[in-house]
Structures are given as structure tokens and as C-alpha cells.
Coordinates of C-alpha atoms in Angstrom, one line a residue:
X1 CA -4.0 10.6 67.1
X2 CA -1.2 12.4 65.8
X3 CA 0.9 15.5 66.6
X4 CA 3.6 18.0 65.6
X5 CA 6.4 18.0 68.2
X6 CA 9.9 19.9 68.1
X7 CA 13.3 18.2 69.1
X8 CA 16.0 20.0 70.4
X9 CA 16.9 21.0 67.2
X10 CA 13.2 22.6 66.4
X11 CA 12.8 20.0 64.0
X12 CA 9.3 18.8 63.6
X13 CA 8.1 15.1 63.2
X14 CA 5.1 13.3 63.9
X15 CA 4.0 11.3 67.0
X16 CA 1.1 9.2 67.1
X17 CA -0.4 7.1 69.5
X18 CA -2.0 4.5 67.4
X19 CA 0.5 1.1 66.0
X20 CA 1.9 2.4 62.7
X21 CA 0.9 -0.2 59.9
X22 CA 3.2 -2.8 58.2
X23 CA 4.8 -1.0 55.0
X24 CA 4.6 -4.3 53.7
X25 CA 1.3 -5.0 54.0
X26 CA -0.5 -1.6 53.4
X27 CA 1.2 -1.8 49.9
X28 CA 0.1 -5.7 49.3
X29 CA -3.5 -4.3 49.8
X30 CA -3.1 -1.3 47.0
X31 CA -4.6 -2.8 43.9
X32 CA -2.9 -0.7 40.6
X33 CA -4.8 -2.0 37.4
X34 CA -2.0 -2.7 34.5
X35 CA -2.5 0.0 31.9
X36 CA -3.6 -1.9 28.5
X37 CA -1.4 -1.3 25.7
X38 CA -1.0 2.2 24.4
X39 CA -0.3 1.6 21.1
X40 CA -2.2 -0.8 19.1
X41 CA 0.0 -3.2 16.9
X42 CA -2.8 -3.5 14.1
X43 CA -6.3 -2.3 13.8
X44 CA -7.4 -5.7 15.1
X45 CA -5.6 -4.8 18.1
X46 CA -6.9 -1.7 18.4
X47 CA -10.4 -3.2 18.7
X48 CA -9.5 -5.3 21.0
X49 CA -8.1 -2.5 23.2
X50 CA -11.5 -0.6 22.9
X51 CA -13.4 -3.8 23.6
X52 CA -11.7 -4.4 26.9
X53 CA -11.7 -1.0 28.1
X54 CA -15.2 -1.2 27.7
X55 CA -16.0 -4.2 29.3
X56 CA -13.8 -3.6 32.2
X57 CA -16.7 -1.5 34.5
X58 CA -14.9 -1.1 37.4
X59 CA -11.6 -0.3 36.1
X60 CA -9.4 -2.8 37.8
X61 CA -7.9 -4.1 34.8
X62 CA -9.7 -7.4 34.7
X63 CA -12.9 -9.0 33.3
X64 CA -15.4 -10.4 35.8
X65 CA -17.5 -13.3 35.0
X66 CA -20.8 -9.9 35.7
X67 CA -18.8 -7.8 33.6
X68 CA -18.3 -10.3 30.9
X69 CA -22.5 -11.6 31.0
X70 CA -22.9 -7.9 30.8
X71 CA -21.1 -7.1 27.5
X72 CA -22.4 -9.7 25.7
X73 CA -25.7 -10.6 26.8
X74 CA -25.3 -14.2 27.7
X75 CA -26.9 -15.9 30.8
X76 CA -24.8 -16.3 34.1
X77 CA -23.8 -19.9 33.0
X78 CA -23.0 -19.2 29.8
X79 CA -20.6 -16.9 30.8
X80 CA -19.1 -18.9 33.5
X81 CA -18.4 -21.6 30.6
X82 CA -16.8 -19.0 28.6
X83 CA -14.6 -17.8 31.1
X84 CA -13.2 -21.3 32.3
X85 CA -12.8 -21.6 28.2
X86 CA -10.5 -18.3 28.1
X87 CA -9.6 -18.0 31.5
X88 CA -5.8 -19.4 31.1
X89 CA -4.3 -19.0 34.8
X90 CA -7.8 -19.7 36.5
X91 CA -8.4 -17.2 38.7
X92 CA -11.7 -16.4 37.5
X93 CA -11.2 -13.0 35.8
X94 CA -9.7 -12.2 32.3
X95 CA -6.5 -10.2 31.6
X96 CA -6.0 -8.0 28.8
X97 CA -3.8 -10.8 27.3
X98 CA -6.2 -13.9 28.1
X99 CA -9.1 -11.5 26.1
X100 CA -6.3 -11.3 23.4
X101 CA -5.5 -14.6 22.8
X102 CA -9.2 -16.0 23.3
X103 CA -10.1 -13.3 20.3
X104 CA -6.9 -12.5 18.7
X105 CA -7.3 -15.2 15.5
X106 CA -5.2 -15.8 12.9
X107 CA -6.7 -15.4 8.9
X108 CA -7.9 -18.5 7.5
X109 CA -4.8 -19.7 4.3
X110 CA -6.3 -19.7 0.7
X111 CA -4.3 -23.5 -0.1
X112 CA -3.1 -22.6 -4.0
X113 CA -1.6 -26.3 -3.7
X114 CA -4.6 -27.9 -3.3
X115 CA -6.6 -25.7 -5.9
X116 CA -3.6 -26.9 -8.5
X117 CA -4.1 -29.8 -8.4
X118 CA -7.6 -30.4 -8.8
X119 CA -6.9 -27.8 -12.4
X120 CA -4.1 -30.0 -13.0
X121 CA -6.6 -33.2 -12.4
X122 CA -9.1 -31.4 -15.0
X123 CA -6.7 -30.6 -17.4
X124 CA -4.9 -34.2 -17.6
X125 CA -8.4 -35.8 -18.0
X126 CA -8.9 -33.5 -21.0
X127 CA -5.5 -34.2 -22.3
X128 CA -6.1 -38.0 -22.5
X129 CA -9.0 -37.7 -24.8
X130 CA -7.4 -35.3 -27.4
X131 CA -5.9 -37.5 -30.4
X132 CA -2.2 -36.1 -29.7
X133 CA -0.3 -34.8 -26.7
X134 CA -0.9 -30.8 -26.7
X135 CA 2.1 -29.0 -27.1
X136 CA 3.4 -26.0 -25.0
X137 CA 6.6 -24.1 -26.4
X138 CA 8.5 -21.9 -24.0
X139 CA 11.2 -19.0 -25.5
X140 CA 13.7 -18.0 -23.4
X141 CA 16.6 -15.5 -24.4
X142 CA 20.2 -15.9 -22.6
X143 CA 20.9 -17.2 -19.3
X144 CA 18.2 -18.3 -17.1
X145 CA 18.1 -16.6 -14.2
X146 CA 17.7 -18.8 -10.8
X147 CA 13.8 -17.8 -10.7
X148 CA 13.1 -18.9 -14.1
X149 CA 15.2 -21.8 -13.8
X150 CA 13.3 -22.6 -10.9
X151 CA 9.9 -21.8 -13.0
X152 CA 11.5 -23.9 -16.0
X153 CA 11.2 -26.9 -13.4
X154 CA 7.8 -26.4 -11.8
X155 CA 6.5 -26.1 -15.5
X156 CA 7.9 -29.6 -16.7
X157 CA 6.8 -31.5 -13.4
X158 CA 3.4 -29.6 -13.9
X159 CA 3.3 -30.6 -17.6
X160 CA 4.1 -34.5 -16.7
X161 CA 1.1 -34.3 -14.4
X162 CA -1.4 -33.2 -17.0
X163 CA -0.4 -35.0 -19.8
X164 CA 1.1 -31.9 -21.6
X165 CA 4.2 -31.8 -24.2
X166 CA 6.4 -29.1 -22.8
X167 CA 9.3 -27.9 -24.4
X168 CA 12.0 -24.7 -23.7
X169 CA 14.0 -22.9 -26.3
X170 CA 16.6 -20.9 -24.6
X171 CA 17.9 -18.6 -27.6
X172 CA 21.6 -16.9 -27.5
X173 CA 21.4 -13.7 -25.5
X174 CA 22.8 -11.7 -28.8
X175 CA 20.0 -12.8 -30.9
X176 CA 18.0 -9.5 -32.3
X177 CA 14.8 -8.4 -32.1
X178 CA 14.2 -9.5 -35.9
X179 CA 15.3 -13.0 -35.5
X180 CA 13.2 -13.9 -32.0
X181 CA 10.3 -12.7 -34.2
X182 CA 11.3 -14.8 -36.9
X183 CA 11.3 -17.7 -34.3
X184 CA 8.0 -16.7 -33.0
X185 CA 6.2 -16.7 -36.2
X186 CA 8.2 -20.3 -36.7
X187 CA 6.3 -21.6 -34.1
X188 CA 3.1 -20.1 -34.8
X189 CA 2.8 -21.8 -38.2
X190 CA 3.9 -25.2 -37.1
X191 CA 0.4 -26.7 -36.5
X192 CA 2.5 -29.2 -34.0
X193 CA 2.5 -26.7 -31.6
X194 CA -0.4 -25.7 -30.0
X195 CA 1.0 -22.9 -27.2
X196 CA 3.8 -20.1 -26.9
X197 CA 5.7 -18.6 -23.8
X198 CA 7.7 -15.9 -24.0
X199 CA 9.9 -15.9 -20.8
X200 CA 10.0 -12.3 -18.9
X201 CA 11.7 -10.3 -19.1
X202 CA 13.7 -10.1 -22.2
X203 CA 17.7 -8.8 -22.6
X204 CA 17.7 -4.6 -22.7
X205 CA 18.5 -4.5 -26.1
X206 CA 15.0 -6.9 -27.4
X207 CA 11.7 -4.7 -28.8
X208 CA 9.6 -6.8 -26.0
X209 CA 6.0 -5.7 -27.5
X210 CA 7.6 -6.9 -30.8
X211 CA 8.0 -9.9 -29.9
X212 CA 5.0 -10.5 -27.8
X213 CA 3.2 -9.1 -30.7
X214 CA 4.5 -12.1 -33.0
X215 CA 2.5 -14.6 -30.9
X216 CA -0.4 -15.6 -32.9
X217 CA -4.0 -15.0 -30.4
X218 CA -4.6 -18.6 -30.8
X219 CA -0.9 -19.8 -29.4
X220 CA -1.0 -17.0 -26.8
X221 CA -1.9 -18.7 -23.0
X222 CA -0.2 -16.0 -21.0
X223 CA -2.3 -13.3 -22.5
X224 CA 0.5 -11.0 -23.5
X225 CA 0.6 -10.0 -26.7
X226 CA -1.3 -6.1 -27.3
X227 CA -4.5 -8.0 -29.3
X228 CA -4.8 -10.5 -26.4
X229 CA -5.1 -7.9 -23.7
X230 CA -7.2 -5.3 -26.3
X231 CA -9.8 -8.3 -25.9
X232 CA -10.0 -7.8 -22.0
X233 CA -11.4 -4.3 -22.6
X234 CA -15.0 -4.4 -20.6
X235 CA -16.6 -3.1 -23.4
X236 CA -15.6 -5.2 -26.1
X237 CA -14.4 -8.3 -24.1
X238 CA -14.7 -12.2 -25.9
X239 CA -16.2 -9.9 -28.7
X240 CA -12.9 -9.9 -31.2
X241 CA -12.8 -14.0 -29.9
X242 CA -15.6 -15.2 -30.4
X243 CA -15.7 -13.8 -34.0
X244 CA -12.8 -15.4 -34.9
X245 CA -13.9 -18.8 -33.3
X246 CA -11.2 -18.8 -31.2
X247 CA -10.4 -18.8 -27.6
X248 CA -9.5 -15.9 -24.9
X249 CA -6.5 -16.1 -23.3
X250 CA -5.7 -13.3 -20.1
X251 CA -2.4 -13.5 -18.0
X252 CA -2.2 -16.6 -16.1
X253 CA -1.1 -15.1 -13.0
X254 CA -4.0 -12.8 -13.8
X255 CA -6.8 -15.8 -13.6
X256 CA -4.9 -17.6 -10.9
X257 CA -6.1 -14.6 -9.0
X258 CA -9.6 -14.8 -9.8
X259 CA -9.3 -18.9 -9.6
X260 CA -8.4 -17.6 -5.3
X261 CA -11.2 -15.5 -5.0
X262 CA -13.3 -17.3 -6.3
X263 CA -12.9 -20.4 -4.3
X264 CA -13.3 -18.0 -1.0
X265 CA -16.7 -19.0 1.2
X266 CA -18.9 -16.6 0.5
X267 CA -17.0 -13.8 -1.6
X268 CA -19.3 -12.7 -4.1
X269 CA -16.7 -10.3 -7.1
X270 CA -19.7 -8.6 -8.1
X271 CA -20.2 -5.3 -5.9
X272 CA -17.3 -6.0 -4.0
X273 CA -14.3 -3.4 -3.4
X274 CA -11.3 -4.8 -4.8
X275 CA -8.2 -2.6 -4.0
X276 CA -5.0 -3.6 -6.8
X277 CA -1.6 -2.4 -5.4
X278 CA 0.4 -2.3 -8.8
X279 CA -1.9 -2.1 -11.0
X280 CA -0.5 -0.8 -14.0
X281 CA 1.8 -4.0 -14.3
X282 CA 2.1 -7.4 -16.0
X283 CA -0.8 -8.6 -13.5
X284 CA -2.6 -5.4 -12.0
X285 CA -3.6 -4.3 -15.4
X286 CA -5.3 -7.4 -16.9
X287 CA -6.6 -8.3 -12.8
X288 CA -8.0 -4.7 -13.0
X289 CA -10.0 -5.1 -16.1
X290 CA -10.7 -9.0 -14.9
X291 CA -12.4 -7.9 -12.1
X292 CA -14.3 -5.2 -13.5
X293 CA -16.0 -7.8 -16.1
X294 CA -16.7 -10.0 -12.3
X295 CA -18.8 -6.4 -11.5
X296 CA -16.1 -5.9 -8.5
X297 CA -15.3 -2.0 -8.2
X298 CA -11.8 -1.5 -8.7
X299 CA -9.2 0.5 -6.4
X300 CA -6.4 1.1 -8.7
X301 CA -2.8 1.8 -6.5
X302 CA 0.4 2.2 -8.8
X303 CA 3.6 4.0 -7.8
X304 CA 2.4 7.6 -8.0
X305 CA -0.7 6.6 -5.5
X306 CA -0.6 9.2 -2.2
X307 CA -1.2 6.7 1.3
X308 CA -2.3 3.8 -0.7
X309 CA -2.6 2.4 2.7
X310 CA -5.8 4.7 3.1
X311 CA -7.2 3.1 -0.1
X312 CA -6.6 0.0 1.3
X313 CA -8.5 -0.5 4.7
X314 CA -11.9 0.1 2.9
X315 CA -11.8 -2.6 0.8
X316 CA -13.1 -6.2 0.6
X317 CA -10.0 -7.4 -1.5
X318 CA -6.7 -6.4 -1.1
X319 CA -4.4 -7.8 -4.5
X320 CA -0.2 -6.8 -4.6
X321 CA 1.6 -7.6 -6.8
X322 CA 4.1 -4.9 -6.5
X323 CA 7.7 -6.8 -5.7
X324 CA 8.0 -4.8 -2.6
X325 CA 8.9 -6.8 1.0
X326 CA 6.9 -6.3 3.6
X327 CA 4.6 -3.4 2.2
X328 CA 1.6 -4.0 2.9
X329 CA 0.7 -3.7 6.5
X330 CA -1.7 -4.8 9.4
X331 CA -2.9 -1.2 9.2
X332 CA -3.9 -2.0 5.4
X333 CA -6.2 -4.2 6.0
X334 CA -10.0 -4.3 8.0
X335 CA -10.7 -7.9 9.7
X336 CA -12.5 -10.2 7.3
X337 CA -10.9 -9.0 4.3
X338 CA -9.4 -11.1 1.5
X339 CA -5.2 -10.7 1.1
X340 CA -3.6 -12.2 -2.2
X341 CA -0.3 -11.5 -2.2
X342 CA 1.1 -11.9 -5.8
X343 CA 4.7 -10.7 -4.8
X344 CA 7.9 -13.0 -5.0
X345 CA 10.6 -11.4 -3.5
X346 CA 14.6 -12.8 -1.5
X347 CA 13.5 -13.0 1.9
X348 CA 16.1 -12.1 4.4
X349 CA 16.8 -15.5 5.2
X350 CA 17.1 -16.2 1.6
X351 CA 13.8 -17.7 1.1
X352 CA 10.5 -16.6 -0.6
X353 CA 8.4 -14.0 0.6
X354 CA 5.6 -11.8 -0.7
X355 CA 5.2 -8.0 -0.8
X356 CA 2.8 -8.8 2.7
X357 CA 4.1 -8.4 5.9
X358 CA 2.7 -11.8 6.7
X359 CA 2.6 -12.3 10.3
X360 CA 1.2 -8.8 11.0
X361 CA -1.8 -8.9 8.1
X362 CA -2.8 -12.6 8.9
X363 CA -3.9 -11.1 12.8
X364 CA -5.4 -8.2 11.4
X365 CA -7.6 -10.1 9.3
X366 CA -8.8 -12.1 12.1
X367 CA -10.7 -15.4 11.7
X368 CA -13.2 -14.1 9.2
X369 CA -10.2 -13.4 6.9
X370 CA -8.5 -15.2 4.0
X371 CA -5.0 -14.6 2.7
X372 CA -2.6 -16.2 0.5
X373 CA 0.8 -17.4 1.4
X374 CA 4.3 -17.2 0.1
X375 CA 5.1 -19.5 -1.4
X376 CA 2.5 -22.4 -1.8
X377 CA -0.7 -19.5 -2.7
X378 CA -0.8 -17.9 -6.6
X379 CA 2.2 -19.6 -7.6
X380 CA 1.4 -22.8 -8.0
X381 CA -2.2 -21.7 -9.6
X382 CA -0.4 -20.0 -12.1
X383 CA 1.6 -22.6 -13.1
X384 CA -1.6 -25.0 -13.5
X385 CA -3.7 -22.3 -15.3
X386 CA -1.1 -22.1 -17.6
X387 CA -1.7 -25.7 -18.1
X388 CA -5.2 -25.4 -18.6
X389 CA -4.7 -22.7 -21.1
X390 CA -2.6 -25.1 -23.0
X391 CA -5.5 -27.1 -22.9
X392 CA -7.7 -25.0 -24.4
X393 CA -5.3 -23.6 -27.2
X394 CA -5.0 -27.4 -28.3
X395 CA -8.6 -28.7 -28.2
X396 CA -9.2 -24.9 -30.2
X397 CA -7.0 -26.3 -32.9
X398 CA -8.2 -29.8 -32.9
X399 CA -11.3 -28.8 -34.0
X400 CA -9.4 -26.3 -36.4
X401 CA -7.9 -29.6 -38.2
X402 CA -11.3 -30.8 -38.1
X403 CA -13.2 -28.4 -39.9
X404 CA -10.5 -27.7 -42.1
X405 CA -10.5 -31.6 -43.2
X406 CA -14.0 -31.3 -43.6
X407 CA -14.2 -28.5 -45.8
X408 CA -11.5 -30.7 -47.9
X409 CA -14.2 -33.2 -48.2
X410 CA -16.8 -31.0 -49.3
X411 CA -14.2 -29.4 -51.9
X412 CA -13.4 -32.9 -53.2
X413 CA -17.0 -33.8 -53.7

């Protein structure tokens, strides 16, 4: 219908004999699919991204009810009932963002409050049948800093709770290596106390495995003196304890870890891939050998580890405890996994945070996850183990005092 023809000029233009179409409307009619995201925001994401390419057949850049009964195999009115479920603006497709949201879950909070306090319930009810109060000593040297001011606190509301005696020594910040030894050794001969705490960390100028050493096995509930950690040795573990009738004691923080893990649905330690991000610290090292005596098989990350993010996204457990903000990632993690985030660090709002990049890991775990928060996840476990340890050291040397009187008897007769 249409031809070249020449002005004047010998300029060309077209001239056609049919109505030439409303601009308007010829461009209403053009259907451009939105693009989905190029670039994923977590490896959740990612799948998501695949998944919706995939179902979307035709290419349009939205889900049909047929497209959707295709990919998953359900019956037309099942999938009619899923998409008015997930199909937000009801117009009976779904958007890239509508498929996001309907599958985009948030990890399911491992609640260390409520685990606390049903230790803290336990170890009060053992408290009230022991003859005298147990008795829990903690050492400090110099000033407090905020944190274990803070700590200080937690431990004596804690204490109140279970029935236990606690009691802090804060030492002047000059005092030597000999004489916090001395003071240590003090305590572990007065038969009136039945735990020691040695606040962490110690002034520059202190011998700190000196000191730790000084804590008798028996009086040691945070697990850190060298013969209390030799005991968590695979090989030899509860062996050294048991032959001296007494108990074991690991790092609190340690066990509060395990106590997590093992309240997780389903989470069996044993043949499980546990990765430890700091794990030649305070609480990677005794976790690591913790977890090895579980049967879990141990990814050790420490500060010389290459991409420890690539250790990471393999595992069934993901532990830091690091001190790091925001290092672990969405991209550290596979959906499903288990997140305890150890880590107490200044926030930039000048709160608590952990050394997980919360928001970001708790999508990329998706429903199936778990993962701790920070605050109100290991901390308060801690503080309640350490209770429970307390516990133990004091039953330990009530029947100490027991046999000992009875072996007075014996001699007498």
C-alpha cells in the first residue's frame, strides 16, 4: 500500500493509502516481559531466579495458573488454590516478586531465652536439695569494662534464679602474676567455695595461663585451665575425670553451643558437617573437639583460612565466633542450614550484633533453617550453663565432704 515519492526537494518519504495506526495504541498492544533480577542477592535468591525462569514457558514474564500445574505436578484446582494464595494483585498470574515472597522465608530463631531458663529451672531445683547454697567465685583484675560489667549483672540476676551464692572479687589492676595465683589457690582450698571464674581477659602485664592454671579441675566451670581442656582430647576425653572421681568441665560458651544444636528438630551431630569460623579461639577450639566427641566432622576456619566462605556453603552447621561484624554472608550459607552466631560486637547503632550479617543469612536459610540471634541466642545459655556447672562442681564436693566424713568414721572405729 505504500510508496517512495520525491518532493521538490528529491527528498523521499512514504505514502500509503491505508489509515496509519494510533502510536498510542500499537505500543499499548507490545507486551515486553520485565527482565528478572540479574544478580541474585543470596543463593536463595538465586534459586528462586532459576525456578522462575523455568516455570515461565512462554516467556512473558509471568506464571500462568498451566504453567504453574505444570512445574509442580498438582491438579488444575490445586493450582488454582495456590495461585489465589500467592497471587497478591489478583490478576491471575504470578510476578517474579509475588513467587518471591510466596517462597522467600525467613530461618526459623533458635530462642536461647527460653532454653535458659528451663537450665536455670533444673539447676535451682537441684540447688534446693544440696545442704548449703553452692558457691560461685568470680576474679576480676582492674576496671570492669562495660561488657563485663554488663556480664557481672546478668550473672547475679541468673544466680538469684537458681539458688546459687555468687560472688566477684575485682583485684587492683597492679596486682602481679604471683599474687592473683596466690588468690587463686586461696580459693581453691576454702572448701566454702565450690566454683572459680577468672574474668577475660586479663591486664597485659598478667601470665594468663598462670593463672588459669591455678584453678583447681574441680573449681574450674568455664573449662579454662590447660588440664581441663587436655581432658577434651577425643582420645582420652572424661578418661583423667573419671579417674579422679570428679567432674568435666568444658567452656561454657562451648556447651551453650552444643545445648543450640542440640535442641534443633531433627539435627542429628553425629555425621553432620559442622564448619567453625575461629576455631582456634577461647570457643572454636574446645566447640571443635566438642563436636568431634558428638561424631560431627569438623571444618576448622581460623584467620589464615583462604575463602572460608567456600568452606562454608557445604556444611550442615555454620558456628562464628570470630568478633568480626557482618562476616558471614548469605553466600555462606545453603538453605536449611543451622547458623549460631557466637559473636558480640558494637553495632553501628550502638547496640549488639553478631559476626552474621543477620538479615541477609536468615533468607538464605530459608524456612528449613535455624539461626541464632544477637543478642537473646548463646548468651544467655552461656550464662545458665555456667550455672549448671556450678551445680555440678558443688554436688561433686558434697559428696567429697561425705566420703571424707565417712572415712573419719571408719578411722575412729
Amino acid at each position: 500500500e505504500a510508496k517512495y515519492l520525491a518532493d521538490s526537494k528529491g527528498t523521499q518519504y512514504f505514502e500509503t493509502s491505508a489509515k496509519a495506526p494510533d502510536v498510542e495504541e500499537l505500543f499499548t498492544n507490545i507486551v515486553i516481559p520485565p527482565p528478572p533480577p540479574t544478580k541474585p542477592e543470596t543463593v536463595a535468591h538465586e534459586k528462586i531466579v532459576e525456578a522462575f525462569i523455568e516455570m515461565d514457558k512462554d516467556g512473558d514474564g509471568k506464571i500462568s495458573v498451566g504453567e504453574l500445574q505444570e512445574a509442580t505436578g498438582m491438579t488444575t484446582e490445586e493450582a488454582v488454590d495456590l495461585m489465589n494464595q500467592i497471587d497478591t494483585n489478583n490478576d491471575g498470574e504470578l510476578s517474579f516478586e509475588e513467587l518471591k515472597a510466596a517462597v522467600e522465608v525467613p530461618a526459623q530463631e533458635l530462642d536461647g531465652k527460653a532454653l535458659a531458663a528451663t537450665i536455670k529451672e533444673e539447676v535451682a531445683t537441684g540447688s534446693s536439695k544440696l545442704s548449703s547454697t553452692p558457691c560461685l567465685m568470680v576474679v576480676a583484675v582492674g576496671d570492669l569494662s562495660p561488657a563485663q560489667e554488663s556480664y557481672k549483672s546478668v550473672q547475679t540476676k541468673a544466680a538469684e534464679k537458681c539458688g546459687i551464692d555468687v560472688r566477684h572479687v575485682e583485684l587492683p589492676h597492679s596486682a602481679s602474676t604471683a599474687e592473683i595465683v596466690h588468690f587463686i589457690q586461696l580459693l581453691g582450698d576454702d572448701r566454702a567455695v565450690d566454683a572459680i571464674l577468672v574474668a577475660l581477659p586479663l591486664p597485659s602485664h598478667v601470665d594468663s595461663p598462670a593463672v588459669l592454671a591455678a584453678i583447681p579441675a574441680s573449681k574450674d566451670v568455664d573449662g579454662a585451665s590447660p588440664s581441663s581442656q587436655a581432658d577434651l582430647n577425643p582420645q582420652v576425653a572424661l578418661e583423667v575425670a573419671s579417674a579422679q572421681g570428679r567432674p568435666h568441665f568444658a567452656a561454657c560458651t562451648a556447651l551453650a553451643c552444643m545445648a543450640l544444636l542440640q535442641a534443633v528438630p531433627d539435627l542429628a551431630l553425629r555425621g553432620s558437617t559442622v564448619a567453625v569460623v575461629g576455631a582456634t579461639g577461647a570457643v572454636g577450639f574446645p566447640l571443635s573437639l566438642l563436636l568431634l566427641q558428638a561424631g560431627a566432622t569438623v571444618v576448622s576456619c581460623h584467620v589464615d583460612t583462604r575463602d572460608p566462605a567456600k568452606f562454608c556453603r557445604d556444611c550442615d552447621v555454620v558456628v562464628t565466633c570470630v568478633g568480626k561484624v557482618g562476616l558471614v554472608k548469605g553466600d555462606w550459607v545453603k538453605p536449611g542450614a543451622v547458623v549460631i552466631d557466637v559473636g558480640i560486637n558494637a553495632g553501628p547503632d550502638g547496640g549488639i550484633v553478631g559476626d552474621v550479617a543477620f538479615d541477609e543469612v536468615v533468607m538464605a536459610l530459608g524456612a528449613a533453617g535455624h539461626i541464632t540471634p544477637v543478642p537473646g541466642g548463646v548468651g544467655p545459655v552461656t550464662t545458665a550453663i555456667l550455672m549448671r556447672q556450678t551445680l555440678r562442681a558443688a554436688i561433686f564436693h558434697r559428696i567429697q565432704e561425705l566420703s571424707n566424713l565417712a572415712r573419719m568414721s571408719e578411722d575412729m572405729e
